[in-house]
mmCIF file of C-alpha atoms in Angstrom:
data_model
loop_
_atom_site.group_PDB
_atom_site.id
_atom_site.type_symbol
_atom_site.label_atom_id
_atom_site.label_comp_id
_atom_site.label_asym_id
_atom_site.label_seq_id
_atom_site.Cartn_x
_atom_site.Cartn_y
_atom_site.Cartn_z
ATOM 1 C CA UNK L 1 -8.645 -63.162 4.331
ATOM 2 C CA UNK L 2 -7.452 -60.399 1.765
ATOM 3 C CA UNK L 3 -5.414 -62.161 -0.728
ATOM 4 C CA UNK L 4 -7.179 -60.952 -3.049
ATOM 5 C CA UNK L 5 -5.940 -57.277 -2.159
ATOM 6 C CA UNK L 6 -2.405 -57.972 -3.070
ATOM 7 C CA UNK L 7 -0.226 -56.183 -3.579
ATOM 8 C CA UNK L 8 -0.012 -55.516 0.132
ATOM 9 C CA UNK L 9 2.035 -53.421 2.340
ATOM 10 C CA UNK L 10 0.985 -55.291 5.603
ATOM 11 C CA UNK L 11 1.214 -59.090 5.728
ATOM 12 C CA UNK L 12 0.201 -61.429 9.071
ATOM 13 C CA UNK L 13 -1.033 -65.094 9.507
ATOM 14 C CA UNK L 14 -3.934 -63.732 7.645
ATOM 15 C CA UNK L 15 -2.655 -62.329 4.049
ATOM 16 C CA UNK L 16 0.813 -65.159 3.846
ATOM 17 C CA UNK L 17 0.803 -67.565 1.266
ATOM 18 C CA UNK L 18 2.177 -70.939 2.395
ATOM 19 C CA UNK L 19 3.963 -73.865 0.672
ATOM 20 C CA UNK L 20 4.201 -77.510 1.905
ATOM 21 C CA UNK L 21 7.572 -78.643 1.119
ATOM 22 C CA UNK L 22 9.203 -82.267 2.254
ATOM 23 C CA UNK L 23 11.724 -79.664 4.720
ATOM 24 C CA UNK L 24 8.341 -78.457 6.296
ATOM 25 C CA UNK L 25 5.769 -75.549 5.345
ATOM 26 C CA UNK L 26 7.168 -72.042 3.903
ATOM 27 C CA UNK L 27 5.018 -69.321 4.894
ATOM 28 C CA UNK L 28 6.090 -66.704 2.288
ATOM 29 C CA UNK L 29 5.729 -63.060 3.857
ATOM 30 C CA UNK L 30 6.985 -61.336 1.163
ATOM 31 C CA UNK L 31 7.609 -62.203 -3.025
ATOM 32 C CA UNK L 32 6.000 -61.159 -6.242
ATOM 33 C CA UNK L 33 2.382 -61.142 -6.098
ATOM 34 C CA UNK L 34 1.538 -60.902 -2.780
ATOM 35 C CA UNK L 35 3.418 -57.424 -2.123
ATOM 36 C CA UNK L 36 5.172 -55.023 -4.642
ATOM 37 C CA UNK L 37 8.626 -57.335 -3.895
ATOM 38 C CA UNK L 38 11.270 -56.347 -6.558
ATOM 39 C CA UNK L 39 14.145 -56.690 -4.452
ATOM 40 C CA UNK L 40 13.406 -58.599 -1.277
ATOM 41 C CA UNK L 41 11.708 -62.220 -1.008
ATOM 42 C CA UNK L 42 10.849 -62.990 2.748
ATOM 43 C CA UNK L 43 10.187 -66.446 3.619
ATOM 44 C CA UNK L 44 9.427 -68.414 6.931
ATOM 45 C CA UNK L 45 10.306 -72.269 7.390
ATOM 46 C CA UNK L 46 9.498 -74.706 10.075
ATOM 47 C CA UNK L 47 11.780 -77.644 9.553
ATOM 48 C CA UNK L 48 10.689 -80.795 11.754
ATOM 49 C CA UNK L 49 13.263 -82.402 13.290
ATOM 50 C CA UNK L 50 14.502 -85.206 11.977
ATOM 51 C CA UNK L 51 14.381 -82.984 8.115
ATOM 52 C CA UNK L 52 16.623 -80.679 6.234
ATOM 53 C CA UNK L 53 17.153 -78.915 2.987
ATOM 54 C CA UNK L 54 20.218 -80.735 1.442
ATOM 55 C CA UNK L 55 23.211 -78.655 -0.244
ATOM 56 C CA UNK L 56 21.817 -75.964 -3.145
ATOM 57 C CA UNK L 57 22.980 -73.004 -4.365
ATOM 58 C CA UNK L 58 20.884 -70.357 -6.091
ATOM 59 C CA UNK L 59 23.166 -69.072 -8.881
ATOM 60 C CA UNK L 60 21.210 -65.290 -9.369
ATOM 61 C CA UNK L 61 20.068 -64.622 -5.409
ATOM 62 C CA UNK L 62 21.753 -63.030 -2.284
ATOM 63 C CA UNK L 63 20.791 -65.208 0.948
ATOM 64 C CA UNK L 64 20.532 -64.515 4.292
ATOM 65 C CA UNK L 65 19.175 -67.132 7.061
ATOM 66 C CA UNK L 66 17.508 -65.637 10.321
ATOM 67 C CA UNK L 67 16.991 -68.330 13.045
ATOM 68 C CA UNK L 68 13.726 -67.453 14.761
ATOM 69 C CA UNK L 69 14.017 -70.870 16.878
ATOM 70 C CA UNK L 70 15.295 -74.022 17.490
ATOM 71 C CA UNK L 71 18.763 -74.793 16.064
ATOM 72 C CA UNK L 72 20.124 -74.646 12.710
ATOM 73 C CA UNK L 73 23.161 -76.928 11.462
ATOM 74 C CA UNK L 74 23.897 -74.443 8.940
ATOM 75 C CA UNK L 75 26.373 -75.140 6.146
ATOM 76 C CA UNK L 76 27.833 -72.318 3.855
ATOM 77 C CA UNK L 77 30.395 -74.242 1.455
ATOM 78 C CA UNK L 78 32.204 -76.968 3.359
ATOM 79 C CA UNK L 79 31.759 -75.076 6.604
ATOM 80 C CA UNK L 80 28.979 -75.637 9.297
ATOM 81 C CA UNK L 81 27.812 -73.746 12.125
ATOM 82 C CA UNK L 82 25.161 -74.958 14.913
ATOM 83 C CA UNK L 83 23.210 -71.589 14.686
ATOM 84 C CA UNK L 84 20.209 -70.290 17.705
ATOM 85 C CA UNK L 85 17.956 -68.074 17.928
ATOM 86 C CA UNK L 86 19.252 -64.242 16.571
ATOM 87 C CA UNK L 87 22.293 -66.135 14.927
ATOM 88 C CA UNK L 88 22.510 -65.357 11.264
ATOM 89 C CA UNK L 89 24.262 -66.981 7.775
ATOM 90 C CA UNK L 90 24.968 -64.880 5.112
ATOM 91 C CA UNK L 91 25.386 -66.698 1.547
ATOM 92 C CA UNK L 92 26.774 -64.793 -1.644
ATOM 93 C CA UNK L 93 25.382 -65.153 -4.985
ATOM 94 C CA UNK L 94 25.550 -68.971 -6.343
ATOM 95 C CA UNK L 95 27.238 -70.172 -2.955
ATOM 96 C CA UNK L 96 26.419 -73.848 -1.928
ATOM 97 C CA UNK L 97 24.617 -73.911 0.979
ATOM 98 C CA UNK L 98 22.171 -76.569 3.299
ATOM 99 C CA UNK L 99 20.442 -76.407 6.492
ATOM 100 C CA UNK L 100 19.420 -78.737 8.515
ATOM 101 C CA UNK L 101 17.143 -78.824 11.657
ATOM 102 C CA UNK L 102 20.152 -79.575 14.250
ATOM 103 C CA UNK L 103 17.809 -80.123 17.574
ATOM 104 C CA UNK L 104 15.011 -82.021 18.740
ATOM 105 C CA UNK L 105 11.942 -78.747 18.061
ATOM 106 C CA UNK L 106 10.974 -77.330 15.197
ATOM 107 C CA UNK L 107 13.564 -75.084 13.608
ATOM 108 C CA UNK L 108 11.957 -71.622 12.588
ATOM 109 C CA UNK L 109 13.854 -69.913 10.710
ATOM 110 C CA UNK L 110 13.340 -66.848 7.855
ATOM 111 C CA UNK L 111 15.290 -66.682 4.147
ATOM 112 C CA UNK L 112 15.741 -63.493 2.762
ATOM 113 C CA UNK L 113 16.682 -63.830 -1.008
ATOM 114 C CA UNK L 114 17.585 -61.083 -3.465
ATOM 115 C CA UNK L 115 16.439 -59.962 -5.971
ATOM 116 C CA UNK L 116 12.935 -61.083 -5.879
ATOM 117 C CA UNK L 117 12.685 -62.829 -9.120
ATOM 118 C CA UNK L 118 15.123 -65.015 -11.220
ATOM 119 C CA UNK L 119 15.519 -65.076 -15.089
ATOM 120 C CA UNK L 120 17.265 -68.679 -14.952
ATOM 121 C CA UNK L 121 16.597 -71.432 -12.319
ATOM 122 C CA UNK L 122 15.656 -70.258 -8.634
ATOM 123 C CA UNK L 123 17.663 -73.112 -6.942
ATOM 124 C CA UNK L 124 20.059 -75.737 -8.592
ATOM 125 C CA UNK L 125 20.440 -79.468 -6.380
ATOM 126 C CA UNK L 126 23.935 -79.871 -5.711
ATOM 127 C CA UNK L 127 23.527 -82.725 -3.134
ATOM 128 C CA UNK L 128 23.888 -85.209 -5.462
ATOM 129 C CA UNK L 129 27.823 -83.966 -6.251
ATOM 130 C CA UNK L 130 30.986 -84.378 -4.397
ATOM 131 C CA UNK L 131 31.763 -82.976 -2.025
ATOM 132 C CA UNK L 132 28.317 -82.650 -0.999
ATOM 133 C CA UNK L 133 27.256 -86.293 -1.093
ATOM 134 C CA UNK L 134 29.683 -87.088 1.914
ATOM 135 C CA UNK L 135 29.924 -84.109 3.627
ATOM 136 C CA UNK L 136 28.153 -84.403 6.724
ATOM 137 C CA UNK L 137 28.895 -87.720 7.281
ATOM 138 C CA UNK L 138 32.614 -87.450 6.614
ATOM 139 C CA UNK L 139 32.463 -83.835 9.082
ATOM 140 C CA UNK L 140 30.565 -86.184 11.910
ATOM 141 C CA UNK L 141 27.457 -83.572 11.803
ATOM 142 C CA UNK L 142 25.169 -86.402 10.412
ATOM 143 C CA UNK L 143 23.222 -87.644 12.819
ATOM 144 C CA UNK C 1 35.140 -61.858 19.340
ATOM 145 C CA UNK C 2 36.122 -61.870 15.684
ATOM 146 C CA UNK C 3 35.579 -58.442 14.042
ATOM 147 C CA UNK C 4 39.279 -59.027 12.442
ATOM 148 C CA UNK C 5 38.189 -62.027 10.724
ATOM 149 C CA UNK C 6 34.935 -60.266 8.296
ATOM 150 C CA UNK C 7 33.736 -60.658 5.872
ATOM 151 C CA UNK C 8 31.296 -63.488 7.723
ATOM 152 C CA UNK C 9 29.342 -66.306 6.785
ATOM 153 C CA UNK C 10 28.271 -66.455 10.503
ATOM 154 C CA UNK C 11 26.943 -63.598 12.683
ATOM 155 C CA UNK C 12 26.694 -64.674 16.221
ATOM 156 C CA UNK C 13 26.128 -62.091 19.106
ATOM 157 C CA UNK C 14 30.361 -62.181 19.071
ATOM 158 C CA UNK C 15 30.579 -61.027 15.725
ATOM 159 C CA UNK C 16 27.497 -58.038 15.745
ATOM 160 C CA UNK C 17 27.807 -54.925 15.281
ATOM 161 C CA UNK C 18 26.060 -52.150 17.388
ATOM 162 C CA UNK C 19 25.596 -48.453 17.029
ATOM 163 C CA UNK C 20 23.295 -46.132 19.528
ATOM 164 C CA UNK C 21 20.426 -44.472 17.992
ATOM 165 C CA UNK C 22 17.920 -42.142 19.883
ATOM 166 C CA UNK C 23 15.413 -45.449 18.967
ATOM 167 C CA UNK C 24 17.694 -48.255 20.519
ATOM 168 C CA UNK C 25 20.003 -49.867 19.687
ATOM 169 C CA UNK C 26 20.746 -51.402 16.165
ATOM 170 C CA UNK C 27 22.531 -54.715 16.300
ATOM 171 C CA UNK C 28 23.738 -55.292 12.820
ATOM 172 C CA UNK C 29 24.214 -58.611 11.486
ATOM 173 C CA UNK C 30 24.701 -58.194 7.785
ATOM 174 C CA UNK C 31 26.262 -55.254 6.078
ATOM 175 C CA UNK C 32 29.361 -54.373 3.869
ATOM 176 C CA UNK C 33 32.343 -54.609 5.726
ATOM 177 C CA UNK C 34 30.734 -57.424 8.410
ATOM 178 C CA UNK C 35 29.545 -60.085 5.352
ATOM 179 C CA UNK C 36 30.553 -59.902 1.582
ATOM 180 C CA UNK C 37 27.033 -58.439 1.512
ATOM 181 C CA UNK C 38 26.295 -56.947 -1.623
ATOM 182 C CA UNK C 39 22.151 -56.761 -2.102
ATOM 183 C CA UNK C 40 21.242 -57.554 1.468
ATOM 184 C CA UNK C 41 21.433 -55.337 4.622
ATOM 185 C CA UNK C 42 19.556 -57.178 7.858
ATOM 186 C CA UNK C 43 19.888 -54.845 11.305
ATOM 187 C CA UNK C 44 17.871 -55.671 14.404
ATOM 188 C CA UNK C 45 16.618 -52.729 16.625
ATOM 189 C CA UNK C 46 15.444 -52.979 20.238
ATOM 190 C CA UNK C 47 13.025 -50.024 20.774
ATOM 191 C CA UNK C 48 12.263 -48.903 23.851
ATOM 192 C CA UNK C 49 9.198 -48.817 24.943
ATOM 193 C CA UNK C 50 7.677 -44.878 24.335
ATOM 194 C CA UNK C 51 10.427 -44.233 21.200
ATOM 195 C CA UNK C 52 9.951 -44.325 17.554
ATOM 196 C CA UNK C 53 12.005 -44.157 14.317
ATOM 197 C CA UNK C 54 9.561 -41.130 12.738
ATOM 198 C CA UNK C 55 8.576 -40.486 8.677
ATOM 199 C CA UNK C 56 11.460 -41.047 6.498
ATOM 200 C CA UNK C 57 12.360 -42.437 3.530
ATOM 201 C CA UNK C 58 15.244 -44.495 1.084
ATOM 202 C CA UNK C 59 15.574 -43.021 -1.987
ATOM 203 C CA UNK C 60 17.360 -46.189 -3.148
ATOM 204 C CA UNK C 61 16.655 -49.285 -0.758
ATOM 205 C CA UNK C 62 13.236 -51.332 -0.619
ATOM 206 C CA UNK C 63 12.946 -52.615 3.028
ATOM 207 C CA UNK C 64 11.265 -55.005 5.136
ATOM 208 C CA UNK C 65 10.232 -54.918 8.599
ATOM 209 C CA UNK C 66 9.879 -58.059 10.554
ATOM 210 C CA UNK C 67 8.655 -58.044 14.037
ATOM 211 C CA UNK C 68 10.383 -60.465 16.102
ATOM 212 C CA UNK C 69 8.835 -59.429 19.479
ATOM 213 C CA UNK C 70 6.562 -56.601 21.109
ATOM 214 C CA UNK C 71 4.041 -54.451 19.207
ATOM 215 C CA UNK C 72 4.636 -52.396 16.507
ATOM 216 C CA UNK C 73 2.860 -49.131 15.271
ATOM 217 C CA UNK C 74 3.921 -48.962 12.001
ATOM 218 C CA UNK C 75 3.126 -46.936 8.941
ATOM 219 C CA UNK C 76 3.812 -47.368 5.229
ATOM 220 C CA UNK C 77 3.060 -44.146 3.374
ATOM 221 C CA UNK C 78 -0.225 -42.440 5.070
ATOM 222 C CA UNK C 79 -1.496 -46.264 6.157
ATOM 223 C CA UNK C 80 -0.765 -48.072 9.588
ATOM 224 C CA UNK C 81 -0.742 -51.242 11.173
ATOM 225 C CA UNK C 82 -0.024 -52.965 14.315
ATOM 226 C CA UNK C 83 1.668 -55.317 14.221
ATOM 227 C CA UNK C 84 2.974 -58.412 16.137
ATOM 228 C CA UNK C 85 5.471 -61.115 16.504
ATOM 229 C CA UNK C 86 5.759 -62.596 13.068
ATOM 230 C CA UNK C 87 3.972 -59.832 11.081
ATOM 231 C CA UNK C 88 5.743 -57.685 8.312
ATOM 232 C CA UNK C 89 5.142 -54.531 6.422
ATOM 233 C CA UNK C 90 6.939 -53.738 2.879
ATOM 234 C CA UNK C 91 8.202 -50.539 2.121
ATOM 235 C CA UNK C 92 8.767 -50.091 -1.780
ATOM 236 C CA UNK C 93 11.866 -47.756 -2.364
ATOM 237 C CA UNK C 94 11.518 -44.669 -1.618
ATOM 238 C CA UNK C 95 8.025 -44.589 0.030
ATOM 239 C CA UNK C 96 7.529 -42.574 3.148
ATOM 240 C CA UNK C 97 7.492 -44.885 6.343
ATOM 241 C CA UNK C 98 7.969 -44.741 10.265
ATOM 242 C CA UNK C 99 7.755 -47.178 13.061
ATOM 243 C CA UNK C 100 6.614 -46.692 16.445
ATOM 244 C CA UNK C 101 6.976 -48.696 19.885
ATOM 245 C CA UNK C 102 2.912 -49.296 20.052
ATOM 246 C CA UNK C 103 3.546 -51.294 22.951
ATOM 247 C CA UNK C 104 4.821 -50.870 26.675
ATOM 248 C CA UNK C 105 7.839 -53.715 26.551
ATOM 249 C CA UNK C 106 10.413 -53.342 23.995
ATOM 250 C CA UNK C 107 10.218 -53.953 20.531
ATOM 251 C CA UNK C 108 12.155 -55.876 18.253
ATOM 252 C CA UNK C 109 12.050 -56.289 14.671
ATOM 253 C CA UNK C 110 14.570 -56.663 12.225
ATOM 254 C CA UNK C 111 15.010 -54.023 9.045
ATOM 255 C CA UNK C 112 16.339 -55.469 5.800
ATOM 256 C CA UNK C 113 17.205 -53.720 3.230
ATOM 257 C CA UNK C 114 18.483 -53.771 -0.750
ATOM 258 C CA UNK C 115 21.050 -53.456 -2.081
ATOM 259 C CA UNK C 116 23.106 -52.874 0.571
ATOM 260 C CA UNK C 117 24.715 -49.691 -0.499
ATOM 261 C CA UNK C 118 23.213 -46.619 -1.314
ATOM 262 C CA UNK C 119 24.817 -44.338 -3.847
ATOM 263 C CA UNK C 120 23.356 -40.943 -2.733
ATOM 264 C CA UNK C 121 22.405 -40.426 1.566
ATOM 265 C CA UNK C 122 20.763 -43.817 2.250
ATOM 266 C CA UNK C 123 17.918 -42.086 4.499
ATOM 267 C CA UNK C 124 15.838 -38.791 4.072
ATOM 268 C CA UNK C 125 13.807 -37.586 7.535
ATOM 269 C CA UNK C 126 10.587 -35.931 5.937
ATOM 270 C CA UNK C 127 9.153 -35.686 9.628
ATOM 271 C CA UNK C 128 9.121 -32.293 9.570
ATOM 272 C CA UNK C 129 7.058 -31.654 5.901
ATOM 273 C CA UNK C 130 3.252 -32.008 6.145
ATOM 274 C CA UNK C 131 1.416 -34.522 6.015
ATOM 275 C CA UNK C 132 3.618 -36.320 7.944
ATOM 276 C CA UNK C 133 4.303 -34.046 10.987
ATOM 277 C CA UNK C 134 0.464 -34.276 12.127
ATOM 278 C CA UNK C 135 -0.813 -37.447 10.362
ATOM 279 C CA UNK C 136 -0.142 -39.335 14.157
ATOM 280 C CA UNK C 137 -2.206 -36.926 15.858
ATOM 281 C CA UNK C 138 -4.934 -36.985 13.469
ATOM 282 C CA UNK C 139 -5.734 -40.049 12.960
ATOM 283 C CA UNK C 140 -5.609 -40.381 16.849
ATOM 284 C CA UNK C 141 -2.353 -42.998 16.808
ATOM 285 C CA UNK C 142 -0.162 -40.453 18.881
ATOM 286 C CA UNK C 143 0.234 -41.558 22.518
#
């Protein structure tokens, strides 16, 4: 283990720093601290099935979502995608987004924010709020 | 296919862009022009086996690489790894890097990179300027 090396330039299994979250573990790759991030924040989810992260928006970061495997019912706004492997959602600056895990594996997936650091709140919980509260059952993707 | 239809908030293998390089191909799934992207760039290149992307640098993008399959050799300033599936190196703007197929099956990683314009050339080749033009062969990583 070499977390105490950080910042680092190379980062495996080994150097990650990982978060247990109710959507499944983040393994972050790449944020403040553990390299010299100032721009890019690299972070790897595997969602369970059955689990999701309900609609958010992040009103000072860029996103992009990578599925690495499984499949992704991916929402940007009121519009969802079933997303695989190589498929890709790109969500502007303080756009309400959610993903869920839309198959019966694990969804791996990575989220690539920018910048790498936030003066205000990281994430705001829109899920609560119409439309959001109905969405996916009113669209039929609820399972 | 919908290149008519960009910006996206979905990139499929329908809606990716390609351009030939000497190192593979680069499927792009997020750039100006394909996404509203304004601080995120996210290509993925398929190396062939025996190729390399040699010393260069950004004078205005920090980048990740993210190795989604094969073996990478990869270098951050005078430093290198190999690296595998799931493994990622960060490249502060500006710094010198390269990556190398270190493998014999293709490689595939994914480059991101911010912001997603540059406003000078977005890439400078310093293969040709010492150290970099020899630091393969001596540190015994050339082929």
């Amino acid at each position: 283990m070499s977390k105490t090396d950080a910042p680092h330039r190379f980062v495996t299994a080994a150097e990650m720093q990982v978060d247990t979250l109710p959507w499944g573990p983040h393994e972050w790759l790449c944020r403040p601290g553990l390299t010299d991030a100032s721009d890019l924040q690299l972070v790897r989810v595997r969602m369970p099935a059955g689990t999701g992260h309900a609609f958010h928006r992040h009103p000072e970061l860029e996103e992009i979502i990578y599925v690495v495997d499984g499949e992704a019912e991916q929402w940007v706004g009121e519009t969802c995608r079933r997303l695989g492997p190589g498929d890709l959602a790109h969500i502007p600056r303080d756009e309400v987004h959610a993903t869920y895990n839309g198959g019966s594996d694990t969804l791996v997936f990575l989220a690539i924010l920018s910048p790498a650091r936030s003066i205000g709140p990281a994430l705001i919980d829109v899920s609560g709020e119409a439309p959001w509260t109905t969405l996916r059952v009113s669209t039929g993707d609820a399972p």
